[in-house]
Coordinates of C-alpha atoms and ligand atoms in Angstrom, one line a residue:
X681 CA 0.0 0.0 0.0
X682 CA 0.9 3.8 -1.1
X683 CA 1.9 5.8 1.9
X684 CA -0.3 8.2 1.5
X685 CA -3.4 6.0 1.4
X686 CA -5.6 7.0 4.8
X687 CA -7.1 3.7 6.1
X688 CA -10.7 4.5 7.7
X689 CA -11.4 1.5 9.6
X690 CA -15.9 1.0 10.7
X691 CA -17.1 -1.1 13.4
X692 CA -20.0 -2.9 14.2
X693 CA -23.4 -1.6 12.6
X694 CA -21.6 1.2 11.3
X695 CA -23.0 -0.4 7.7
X696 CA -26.5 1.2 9.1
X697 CA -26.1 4.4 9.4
X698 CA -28.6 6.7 7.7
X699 CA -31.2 3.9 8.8
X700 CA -30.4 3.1 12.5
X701 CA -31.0 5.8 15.5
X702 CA -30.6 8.5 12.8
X703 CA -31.8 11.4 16.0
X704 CA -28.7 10.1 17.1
X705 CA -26.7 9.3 13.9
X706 CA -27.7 11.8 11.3
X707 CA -29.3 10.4 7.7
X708 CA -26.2 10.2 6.0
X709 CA -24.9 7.0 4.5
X710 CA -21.8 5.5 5.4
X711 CA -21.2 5.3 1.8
X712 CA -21.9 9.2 1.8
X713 CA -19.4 9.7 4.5
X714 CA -16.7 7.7 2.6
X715 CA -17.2 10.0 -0.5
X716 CA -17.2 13.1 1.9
X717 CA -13.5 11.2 3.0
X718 CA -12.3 10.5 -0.7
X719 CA -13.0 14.3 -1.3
X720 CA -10.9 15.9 2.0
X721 CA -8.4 13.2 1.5
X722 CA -7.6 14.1 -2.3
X723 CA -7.5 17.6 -1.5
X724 CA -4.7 16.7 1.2
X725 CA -2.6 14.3 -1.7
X726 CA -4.2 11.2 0.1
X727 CA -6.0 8.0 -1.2
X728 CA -8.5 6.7 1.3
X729 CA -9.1 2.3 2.1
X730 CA -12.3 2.5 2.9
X731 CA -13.9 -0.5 5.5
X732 CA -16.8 -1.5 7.4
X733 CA -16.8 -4.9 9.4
X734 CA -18.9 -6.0 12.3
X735 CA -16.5 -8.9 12.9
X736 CA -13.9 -7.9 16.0
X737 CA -11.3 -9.9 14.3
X738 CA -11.4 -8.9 11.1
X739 CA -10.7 -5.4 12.2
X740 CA -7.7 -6.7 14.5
X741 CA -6.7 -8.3 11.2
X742 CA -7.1 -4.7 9.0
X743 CA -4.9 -2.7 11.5
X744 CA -2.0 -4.9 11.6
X745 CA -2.5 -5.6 8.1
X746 CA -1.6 -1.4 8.0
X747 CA 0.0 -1.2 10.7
X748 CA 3.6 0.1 9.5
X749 CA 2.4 0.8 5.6
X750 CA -0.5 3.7 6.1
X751 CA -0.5 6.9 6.2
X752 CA -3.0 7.2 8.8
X753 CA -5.5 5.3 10.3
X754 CA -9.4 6.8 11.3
X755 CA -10.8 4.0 13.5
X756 CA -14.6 4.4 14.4
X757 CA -15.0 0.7 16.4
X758 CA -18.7 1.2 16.7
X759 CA -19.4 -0.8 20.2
X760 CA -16.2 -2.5 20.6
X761 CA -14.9 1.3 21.6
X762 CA -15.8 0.0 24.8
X763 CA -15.5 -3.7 24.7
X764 CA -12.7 -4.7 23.0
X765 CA -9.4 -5.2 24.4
X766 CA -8.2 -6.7 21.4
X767 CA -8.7 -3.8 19.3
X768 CA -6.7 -1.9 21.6
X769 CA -3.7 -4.1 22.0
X770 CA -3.7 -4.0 17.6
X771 CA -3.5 -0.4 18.1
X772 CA -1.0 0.5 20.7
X773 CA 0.8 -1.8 18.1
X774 CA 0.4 0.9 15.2
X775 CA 3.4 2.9 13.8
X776 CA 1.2 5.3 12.3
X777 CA -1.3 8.3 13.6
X778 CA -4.3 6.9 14.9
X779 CA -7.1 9.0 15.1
X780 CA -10.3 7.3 16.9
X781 CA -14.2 8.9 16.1
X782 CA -17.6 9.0 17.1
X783 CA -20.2 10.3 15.5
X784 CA -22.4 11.2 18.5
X785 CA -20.9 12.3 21.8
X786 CA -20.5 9.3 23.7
X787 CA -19.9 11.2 26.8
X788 CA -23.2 12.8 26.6
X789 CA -24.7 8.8 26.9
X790 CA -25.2 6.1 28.3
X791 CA -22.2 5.3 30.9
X792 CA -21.1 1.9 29.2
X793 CA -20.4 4.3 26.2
X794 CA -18.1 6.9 28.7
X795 CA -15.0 4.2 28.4
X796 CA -12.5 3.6 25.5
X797 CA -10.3 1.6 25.2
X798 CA -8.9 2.9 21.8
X799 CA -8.6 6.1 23.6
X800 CA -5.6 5.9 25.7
X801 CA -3.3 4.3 22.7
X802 CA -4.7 6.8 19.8
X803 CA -3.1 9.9 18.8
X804 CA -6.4 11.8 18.7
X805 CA -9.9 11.4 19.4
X806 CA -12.7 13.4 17.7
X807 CA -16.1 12.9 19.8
X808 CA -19.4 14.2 18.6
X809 CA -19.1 16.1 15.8
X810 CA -21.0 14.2 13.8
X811 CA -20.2 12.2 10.4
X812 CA -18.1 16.0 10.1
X813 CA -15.4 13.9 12.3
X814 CA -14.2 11.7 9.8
X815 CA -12.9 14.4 7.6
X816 CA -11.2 16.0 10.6
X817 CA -9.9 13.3 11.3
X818 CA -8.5 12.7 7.8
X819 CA -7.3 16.7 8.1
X820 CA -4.9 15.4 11.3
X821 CA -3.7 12.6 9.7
X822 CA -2.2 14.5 6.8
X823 CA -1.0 17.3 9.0
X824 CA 0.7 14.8 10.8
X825 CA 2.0 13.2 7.4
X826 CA 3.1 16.6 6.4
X827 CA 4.6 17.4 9.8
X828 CA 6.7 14.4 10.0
X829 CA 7.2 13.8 6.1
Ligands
DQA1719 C1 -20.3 5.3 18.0 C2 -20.6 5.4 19.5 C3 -20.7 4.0 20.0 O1 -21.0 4.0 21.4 C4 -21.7 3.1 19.3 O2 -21.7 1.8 19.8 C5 -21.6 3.1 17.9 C6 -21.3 4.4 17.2 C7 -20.4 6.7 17.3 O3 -19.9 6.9 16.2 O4 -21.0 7.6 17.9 O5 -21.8 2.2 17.2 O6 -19.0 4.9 17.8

């Protein structure tokens, strides 16, 4: 993989948006939100790996698979934010900015949701700004990538 590809890594139901809770979510697509990424990311001189799983393991699998070769990676986990120790241990093992996002403010919800454990071993995190988070997110990530490059 290109170093300046951005991978944006979705967790668990994450494929629903526009359709589940959308007082909560907004009505935008994910596939929306990953054209609003292609379009900030190009801007910055970055290609964007788009994903969606809601399998724990095969997002464990996607970070180490990009672990050394991204650019960046924007990691919304959906539920396993606060579940999944796994996913934390894959990303304290990341060589690259991590950047984690919610859409909603979790810290504004229910107190299961008040916990991360991505939180800790990211570089950023970017917490209720809506679906507007991904592209900030993408915006630190080639800051970053410019800053260290
Ligand atoms: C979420 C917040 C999580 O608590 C929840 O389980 C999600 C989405 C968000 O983007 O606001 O699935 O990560």
């Amino acid at each position: 993989m290109a170093q300046q590809t951005v991978v944006v890594l979705n967790g668990p139901n994450l494929n629903l948006l526009g359709e589940r809770e959308p007082e909560v979510y907004g009505h935008e697509t994910l596939a929306d939100v990953e054209a609003r990424c292609r379009t900030v990311a190009a801007a910055a001189g970055l290609e964007v790996d788009f994903r969606q799983s809601n399998h724990e393991g095969v997002l464990v699998d996607a970070v180490q698979e990009v672990r050394t070769s991204a650019a960046g990676i924007v990691i919304n986990a959906g539920a396993l934010t606060h579940t999944s120790v796994a996913l934390r241990d894959a990303v304290a093992a990341v060589a690259v900015p991590v950047i984690e996002v919610h859409i909603s403010n979790v810290h504004a919800r229910e107190a299961f949701r008040h916990h991360s454990y991505l939180s800790a071993v990211a570089d950023g995190v970017i917490v209720g700004c809506g679906t507007q988070g991904y592209e900030l997110a993408i915006a630190r990530v080639a800051q970053l990538q410019s800053a260290l490059g």
